[in-house]
Coordinates of C-alpha atoms and ligand atoms in Angstrom, one line a residue:
M955 CA 15.3 -12.8 -8.7
Q956 CA 15.3 -8.9 -9.2
T957 CA 16.9 -6.7 -7.1
L958 CA 16.1 -2.7 -6.8
T959 CA 17.3 -0.1 -4.5
V960 CA 15.6 2.4 -2.6
G961 CA 18.2 5.1 -2.7
L962 CA 18.3 7.0 1.0
G963 CA 22.1 7.6 1.1
E964 CA 23.0 5.4 4.3
R965 CA 19.5 4.4 4.7
S966 CA 19.4 2.8 1.3
Y967 CA 18.1 -0.8 1.3
P968 CA 17.2 -3.5 -1.4
I969 CA 14.0 -4.8 -2.5
H970 CA 14.5 -8.6 -3.6
I971 CA 11.6 -9.7 -5.7
G972 CA 11.0 -13.5 -7.0
S973 CA 10.0 -16.9 -6.8
G974 CA 11.1 -18.9 -3.7
L975 CA 12.9 -16.3 -1.7
L976 CA 11.5 -17.1 1.7
D977 CA 13.6 -20.2 1.6
Q978 CA 16.8 -18.2 0.9
A979 CA 18.4 -17.3 4.1
S980 CA 21.3 -15.8 2.5
L981 CA 19.0 -12.9 1.5
L982 CA 18.0 -12.1 5.5
Q983 CA 21.3 -13.0 6.9
H984 CA 23.0 -9.4 6.8
A985 CA 19.7 -7.7 7.9
V986 CA 19.3 -10.5 11.0
P987 CA 23.3 -10.5 12.4
K988 CA 21.8 -11.5 16.0
K989 CA 20.4 -14.6 17.4
R990 CA 16.9 -13.5 17.7
A991 CA 14.2 -11.9 15.5
A992 CA 10.6 -11.1 16.2
I993 CA 8.1 -12.0 13.6
V994 CA 4.7 -10.3 13.4
T995 CA 2.0 -11.8 11.2
N996 CA -1.6 -12.7 11.6
T997 CA -4.3 -16.1 11.7
T998 CA -4.7 -16.0 8.0
V999 CA -1.0 -15.8 6.6
A1000 CA 0.9 -17.7 10.0
P1001 CA -0.7 -21.5 9.0
L1002 CA 0.5 -20.5 5.5
Y1003 CA 4.2 -19.1 5.6
L1004 CA 5.3 -18.7 9.1
E1005 CA 6.8 -22.0 9.6
R1006 CA 8.7 -21.7 6.5
L1007 CA 10.2 -18.3 7.7
Q1008 CA 11.3 -19.7 10.7
L1009 CA 13.2 -22.9 9.3
T1010 CA 14.8 -20.4 7.2
L1011 CA 16.1 -18.2 10.1
Q1012 CA 16.7 -21.2 12.2
S1013 CA 19.3 -22.5 9.4
I1014 CA 21.3 -19.3 10.0
G1015 CA 21.1 -19.9 13.8
V1016 CA 18.2 -17.3 14.6
S1017 CA 15.3 -18.1 17.1
S1018 CA 12.3 -16.3 16.8
V1019 CA 9.4 -14.6 19.0
T1020 CA 6.3 -14.8 17.1
V1021 CA 3.2 -12.4 17.3
I1022 CA 0.1 -13.7 15.8
L1023 CA -2.6 -11.0 15.4
P1024 CA -6.3 -11.2 14.5
D1025 CA -6.6 -10.4 10.6
G1026 CA -8.1 -7.5 9.2
E1027 CA -8.3 -3.6 8.5
I1028 CA -10.6 -3.4 11.7
Y1029 CA -7.7 -4.3 13.7
K1030 CA -5.1 -1.7 12.4
N1031 CA -5.8 0.2 15.7
S1032 CA -4.2 1.0 18.9
D1033 CA -5.3 -1.9 20.6
T1034 CA -3.6 -4.3 18.3
L1035 CA -0.3 -2.1 18.5
N1036 CA -0.3 -2.9 22.0
L1037 CA -0.6 -6.7 21.7
I1038 CA 2.6 -6.4 19.6
Y1039 CA 4.4 -4.3 22.5
D1040 CA 3.3 -6.6 24.9
A1041 CA 4.6 -9.5 23.1
L1042 CA 8.0 -7.7 22.8
L1043 CA 8.2 -6.9 26.4
T1044 CA 7.3 -10.0 27.6
N1045 CA 9.9 -11.7 25.4
R1046 CA 12.5 -8.9 26.5
C1047 CA 13.2 -8.1 22.9
E1048 CA 15.9 -5.8 22.8
R1049 CA 17.1 -2.9 20.6
S1050 CA 19.2 -5.1 18.2
T1051 CA 16.0 -7.4 17.7
P1052 CA 14.6 -7.1 14.5
L1053 CA 11.0 -7.0 13.7
I1054 CA 10.0 -8.6 10.6
A1055 CA 6.5 -8.1 9.3
L1056 CA 5.4 -11.2 7.5
G1057 CA 1.9 -10.2 5.9
G1058 CA 0.0 -7.8 4.1
G1059 CA -0.3 -3.8 4.3
V1060 CA -1.9 -4.3 7.4
I1061 CA 0.5 -6.2 9.1
G1062 CA 3.4 -4.0 7.1
D1063 CA 1.9 -0.7 8.3
M1064 CA 1.5 -1.7 12.0
T1065 CA 4.9 -3.6 12.4
G1066 CA 7.0 -0.7 11.0
F1067 CA 4.9 1.5 13.4
V1068 CA 6.2 -0.4 16.1
A1069 CA 9.5 -0.7 15.0
A1070 CA 9.9 2.9 14.8
T1071 CA 8.8 3.3 18.1
Y1072 CA 9.4 0.2 20.5
L1073 CA 12.4 1.1 22.4
R1074 CA 12.8 4.4 20.2
G1075 CA 13.5 2.4 17.1
V1076 CA 14.5 -1.4 16.3
P1077 CA 15.5 -2.7 13.0
F1078 CA 12.6 -3.3 10.6
I1079 CA 12.3 -5.9 7.7
Q1080 CA 9.1 -6.2 5.4
I1081 CA 8.2 -9.7 3.9
P1082 CA 5.1 -8.5 1.9
T1083 CA 2.8 -11.5 1.0
T1084 CA -0.1 -9.7 -0.9
L1085 CA 0.2 -8.1 -4.3
L1086 CA -0.6 -4.5 -2.7
S1087 CA 2.0 -4.8 -0.1
Q1088 CA 4.8 -6.2 -2.6
V1089 CA 4.1 -3.4 -5.3
D1090 CA 3.5 -0.4 -2.8
S1091 CA 3.2 -0.7 0.9
S1092 CA 6.2 -2.7 2.0
V1093 CA 8.1 0.0 0.1
G1094 CA 9.0 3.7 1.2
G1095 CA 8.5 3.6 4.9
K1096 CA 5.0 5.0 5.5
T1097 CA 3.9 3.1 8.8
G1098 CA 0.9 3.6 11.2
I1099 CA -2.7 3.0 12.2
N1100 CA -6.3 3.9 11.5
H1101 CA -8.2 6.5 13.9
P1102 CA -11.5 6.2 14.5
L1103 CA -12.0 9.7 12.7
G1104 CA -9.7 8.8 9.8
K1105 CA -7.4 6.4 7.8
N1106 CA -3.9 6.2 8.5
M1107 CA -4.0 9.0 10.8
I1108 CA -1.2 8.0 13.1
G1109 CA 2.1 6.9 12.3
A1110 CA 5.8 7.2 11.5
F1111 CA 8.1 7.7 8.4
Y1112 CA 10.3 4.6 9.1
Q1113 CA 12.2 3.0 6.7
P1114 CA 12.7 -0.9 6.5
Q1115 CA 16.3 -2.4 6.1
L1116 CA 15.0 -5.0 3.8
V1117 CA 12.2 -5.8 1.3
L1118 CA 11.9 -9.3 0.6
A1119 CA 9.0 -10.2 -2.2
D1120 CA 8.3 -13.7 -2.7
T1121 CA 6.2 -13.9 -5.5
D1122 CA 5.1 -17.3 -4.7
T1123 CA 3.1 -16.3 -2.0
L1124 CA 0.6 -14.5 -4.4
N1125 CA -0.6 -18.3 -5.2
T1126 CA -2.7 -18.3 -2.1
L1127 CA -4.0 -14.9 -2.6
P1128 CA -7.7 -14.5 -2.8
D1129 CA -8.8 -13.1 -6.3
N1130 CA -10.3 -9.8 -4.6
E1131 CA -6.9 -9.4 -2.9
L1132 CA -5.2 -9.8 -6.3
A1133 CA -7.5 -6.9 -7.9
S1134 CA -6.9 -4.7 -4.8
G1135 CA -3.4 -4.8 -5.6
L1136 CA -3.8 -4.3 -9.2
A1137 CA -5.3 -0.8 -8.3
E1138 CA -1.9 0.4 -6.9
V1139 CA -0.1 -1.0 -9.9
I1140 CA -2.4 0.9 -12.3
K1141 CA -1.7 4.1 -10.2
Y1142 CA 1.9 4.1 -10.9
G1143 CA 0.9 4.2 -14.9
L1144 CA -1.5 6.9 -14.3
I1145 CA 0.5 9.2 -12.4
R1146 CA 4.0 8.9 -14.0
D1147 CA 4.6 6.0 -16.4
L1148 CA 2.3 6.0 -19.5
P1149 CA 4.3 3.2 -21.0
F1150 CA 3.5 0.9 -18.1
L1151 CA -0.1 1.8 -18.5
E1152 CA -0.2 0.6 -21.8
W1153 CA 1.8 -2.3 -21.0
L1154 CA -1.0 -3.0 -18.1
E1155 CA -3.9 -2.7 -21.1
L1156 CA -2.2 -5.4 -23.0
N1157 CA -1.4 -7.6 -20.1
M1158 CA -4.1 -7.4 -17.7
D1159 CA -5.6 -10.8 -18.6
K1160 CA -2.3 -12.5 -17.8
L1161 CA -2.0 -10.6 -14.4
L1162 CA -5.5 -11.9 -13.6
A1163 CA -4.6 -15.5 -14.5
R1164 CA -1.4 -15.0 -12.3
D1165 CA 1.1 -15.5 -15.1
T1166 CA 4.3 -15.6 -13.0
A1167 CA 6.5 -13.5 -15.4
A1168 CA 3.8 -10.9 -15.9
L1169 CA 3.6 -10.5 -12.0
Q1170 CA 7.0 -10.2 -11.6
Y1171 CA 7.2 -7.7 -14.3
A1172 CA 4.4 -5.8 -12.9
I1173 CA 6.0 -5.7 -9.4
A1174 CA 9.4 -4.7 -10.4
R1175 CA 8.2 -1.9 -12.3
S1176 CA 5.8 -0.8 -9.7
C1177 CA 8.9 -1.1 -7.1
Q1178 CA 11.0 1.0 -9.5
N1179 CA 8.5 3.5 -9.9
K1180 CA 7.9 4.0 -6.0
A1181 CA 11.7 3.9 -5.4
E1182 CA 12.1 6.8 -7.5
V1183 CA 9.6 8.7 -6.1
V1184 CA 10.4 8.1 -2.7
A1185 CA 14.4 8.6 -3.2
A1186 CA 13.3 12.1 -4.5
D1187 CA 11.0 12.8 -1.8
E1188 CA 10.9 10.4 1.5
R1189 CA 8.5 12.6 3.4
E1190 CA 6.2 13.9 1.1
T1191 CA 7.0 17.4 0.7
G1192 CA 6.2 17.5 -3.0
E1193 CA 6.2 14.6 -5.8
R1194 CA 5.7 11.7 -3.1
A1195 CA 2.2 12.8 -2.6
L1196 CA 1.2 11.8 -6.2
L1197 CA 1.3 8.4 -5.1
N1198 CA -1.9 9.2 -3.6
L1199 CA -3.8 9.2 -6.8
G1200 CA -7.5 8.5 -5.9
H1201 CA -6.7 8.1 -1.9
T1202 CA -8.6 11.0 -0.8
F1203 CA -11.9 9.9 -2.3
G1204 CA -10.7 6.1 -1.6
H1205 CA -9.8 6.6 1.7
A1206 CA -13.1 8.6 2.4
I1207 CA -15.0 5.5 1.1
E1208 CA -13.1 2.8 3.3
S1209 CA -13.4 5.1 6.5
G1210 CA -17.2 6.2 5.5
M1211 CA -18.0 2.4 4.6
G1212 CA -16.5 1.4 7.8
F1213 CA -12.9 -0.2 7.8
G1214 CA -12.6 -3.7 6.2
N1215 CA -15.8 -3.2 4.3
W1216 CA -14.2 -1.7 1.1
L1217 CA -10.9 -3.3 0.3
H1218 CA -7.9 -0.6 -0.1
G1219 CA -7.4 -1.1 -3.5
E1220 CA -11.3 -1.2 -4.2
G1221 CA -11.5 2.3 -2.6
V1222 CA -8.4 3.3 -4.8
A1223 CA -10.1 2.3 -7.7
A1224 CA -13.3 4.0 -7.2
G1225 CA -11.7 6.9 -5.9
T1226 CA -9.3 7.4 -9.1
V1227 CA -12.3 7.3 -11.2
M1228 CA -13.7 10.2 -8.9
A1229 CA -10.3 11.8 -9.6
A1230 CA -10.5 11.3 -13.2
D1231 CA -13.9 12.6 -13.3
L1232 CA -12.9 16.1 -11.5
S1233 CA -9.8 16.2 -13.9
Q1234 CA -12.2 16.1 -17.1
R1235 CA -14.5 18.6 -15.1
L1236 CA -11.4 20.9 -14.9
G1237 CA -10.9 20.5 -18.4
W1238 CA -7.4 18.5 -18.4
I1239 CA -8.4 15.2 -19.6
S1240 CA -11.2 14.2 -22.3
A1241 CA -14.2 12.0 -21.7
Q1242 CA -12.5 9.2 -23.5
D1243 CA -9.4 9.4 -21.1
V1244 CA -12.1 8.7 -18.4
S1245 CA -13.7 6.0 -20.3
R1246 CA -10.1 4.5 -20.6
I1247 CA -9.4 4.5 -16.9
R1248 CA -12.5 3.1 -15.9
T1249 CA -12.3 0.3 -18.5
L1250 CA -8.9 -0.8 -16.9
F1251 CA -10.2 -1.0 -13.5
E1252 CA -13.1 -2.8 -14.8
R1253 CA -11.2 -5.5 -16.7
A1254 CA -9.2 -5.6 -13.2
R1255 CA -12.3 -6.5 -11.5
L1256 CA -12.4 -3.3 -9.4
P1257 CA -15.3 -1.4 -8.7
V1258 CA -15.4 2.0 -10.5
E1259 CA -18.7 3.5 -9.3
A1260 CA -18.1 5.3 -5.5
P1261 CA -20.7 4.3 -3.0
D1262 CA -23.3 7.2 -2.3
L1263 CA -21.9 8.4 1.3
G1264 CA -23.8 11.7 0.6
V1265 CA -21.8 15.0 -0.8
E1266 CA -21.5 16.3 3.0
K1267 CA -20.3 13.2 4.4
Y1268 CA -17.4 13.1 1.6
L1269 CA -16.7 16.5 2.1
D1270 CA -16.2 15.8 5.9
L1271 CA -14.3 13.0 5.7
M1272 CA -11.9 14.5 2.9
G1273 CA -11.4 17.4 5.2
L1274 CA -9.2 15.1 7.2
D1275 CA -6.9 14.1 4.7
K1276 CA -3.1 14.1 5.2
K1277 CA -2.7 16.6 2.2
V1278 CA -5.2 19.3 3.7
E1279 CA -3.0 22.5 4.1
G1280 CA -4.3 25.8 5.8
G1281 CA -7.6 24.1 6.2
K1282 CA -7.8 23.6 2.5
M1283 CA -8.0 20.3 0.5
R1284 CA -5.5 19.5 -2.1
F1285 CA -6.3 16.6 -4.7
V1286 CA -4.1 14.6 -6.7
L1287 CA -5.4 15.0 -10.3
L1288 CA -4.8 13.9 -13.9
K1289 CA -3.1 16.5 -16.2
Q1290 CA -3.1 14.0 -18.9
V1291 CA -3.1 10.0 -18.6
G1292 CA 0.4 9.4 -17.3
R1293 CA 0.9 12.7 -15.8
A1294 CA -0.4 13.6 -12.3
V1295 CA 0.0 16.8 -10.4
V1296 CA -1.3 17.8 -6.8
Q1297 CA -4.2 21.0 -7.4
G1298 CA -5.1 23.0 -4.4
D1299 CA -7.6 25.5 -5.7
V1300 CA -10.5 23.1 -6.9
P1301 CA -13.9 25.0 -7.4
E1302 CA -16.3 23.5 -5.1
K1303 CA -19.0 23.5 -7.6
L1304 CA -17.0 21.0 -9.5
L1305 CA -16.0 18.8 -6.7
R1306 CA -19.6 18.5 -5.6
Q1307 CA -20.6 17.7 -9.0
T1308 CA -18.1 14.9 -8.9
L1309 CA -19.0 13.5 -5.5
E1310 CA -22.7 13.5 -7.1
I1311 CA -21.9 10.8 -9.4
A1312 CA -21.5 8.5 -6.4
K1313 CA -24.1 5.7 -6.9
P1314 CA -26.5 4.1 -4.1
E1315 CA -25.0 0.7 -3.1
P1316 CA -27.4 -1.8 -5.2
Ligands
NAD2013 P1 -4.3 -6.9 4.3 O1 -3.0 -6.6 5.0 O2 -5.2 -6.8 4.9 O3 -4.3 -8.2 3.3 C1 -5.2 -8.7 2.7 C2 -5.9 -10.2 3.1 O4 -5.0 -11.1 2.7 C3 -5.7 -10.5 4.7 O5 -6.9 -11.2 4.8 C4 -4.4 -11.2 4.6 O6 -4.4 -11.8 5.8 C5 -4.5 -11.9 3.4 N1 -3.2 -12.5 2.9 C6 -2.0 -11.9 3.4 N2 -0.9 -12.3 2.6 C7 -1.7 -13.6 2.2 C8 -1.5 -14.6 0.9 N3 0.0 -14.7 0.6 N4 -2.2 -15.6 1.0 C9 -3.6 -15.6 1.3 N5 -4.4 -14.4 1.9 C10 -3.2 -13.7 2.5 O7 -4.4 -5.6 2.9 P2 -3.3 -5.2 2.0 O8 -4.0 -5.2 0.6 O9 -2.1 -6.2 2.1 O10 -2.7 -3.9 2.3 C11 -3.9 -2.8 2.8 C12 -3.2 -1.8 3.7 O11 -2.1 -1.4 3.3 C13 -4.1 -1.0 4.2 O12 -4.2 -0.6 5.5 C14 -3.4 0.3 3.3 O13 -3.8 1.4 4.4 C15 -2.3 0.0 3.7 N6 -1.3 0.9 2.7 C16 -0.1 1.3 2.9 C17 0.7 1.9 2.2 C18 2.0 2.5 2.6 O14 2.8 3.0 1.9 N7 2.4 2.0 3.9 C19 0.5 2.0 0.9 C20 -0.8 1.2 0.5 C21 -1.6 0.7 1.4
LIG2014 N1 1.5 4.9 -0.8 C1 1.5 6.0 -0.8 C2 2.9 6.3 -0.3 O1 3.8 5.5 -0.1 O2 3.4 7.3 -0.3

């Protein structure tokens, strides 16, 4: 097992990464000091891992209330939040009852938002079971839900007390979900860790074959990158925005195509290729760099062509991005491969040219 720390002073917390962690009660003991916890999961993950977690909690004398939600990005909304609040209130969960998110990023983001708001805040534990949630969403305290007008528009910064990433859970993950997580892994290399990008270029086939050592290395290195950024800029007043490379375009794709039709990582992959294209139009990176980026996403079995929503629709959806300041869009772009920046004044003509590369669906 590897343990990293997100350094946030008194709110610092560990990220444990390794095989078989779901059965290790000692890792949970400190974060679950009382006799009850509430586990939030979904109809896909519950049959796979809920009983194991319950048994682990029982072994330290903790009983659990369970909330099993419908599965899917389309349920990441206020109606589903209410199902969680209802269950917690019905079962008289108290301020000291920790909420445990068992699942991917959708479960983690919603459970975290409930933890931030139920009784004005209860302890929160992340047990991520997808690659995407193990490398990104479970770390850093961004929680929330979608709004019909835009992705992740309602939420709160609320840090967990513990992240427990059992890499064995990835064995049951569908291939397209594994690929979706790889998009966020590649992101760290592109924005701030060129040696990691080079490692990914050498080891992509091992990752796709689910080689345990390669996956653990990629998860730990991704979490290390994320932990450093979050420790430096928890509330995204600066550097943290770089973690959104490809997301302005990607969120527009996810929302414009209807939540759930493009996986988050798929939107990020095609969105990052658009960000790379725009960076090239600004004269910052070369055509070879763009092609290098496309190739790596393609090797990870991710889409590199954005769907043709129409330029005006893209502009409309991107206008709702959380990075918009004073009504002006800001983009995360690549000064070099391995170094991202946030750029405010992108000439509209270049942006439109990038949006025009979107291809109609086959
Ligand atoms: P997800 O939560 O929808 O999980 C993907 C699918 O895999 C679901 O069907 C889920 O039930 C299933 N699943 C989960 N674990 C499994 C397992 N071990 N075996 C088999 N199936 C399993 O999607 P995701 O990719 O984990 O997360 C995407 C979400 O995360 C998006 O809503 C995105 O906005 C959010 N996100 C948040 C942050 C953040 O910082 N908070 C960062 C990135 C993404
Ligand atoms: N996934 C982007 C962030 O956590 O800031």
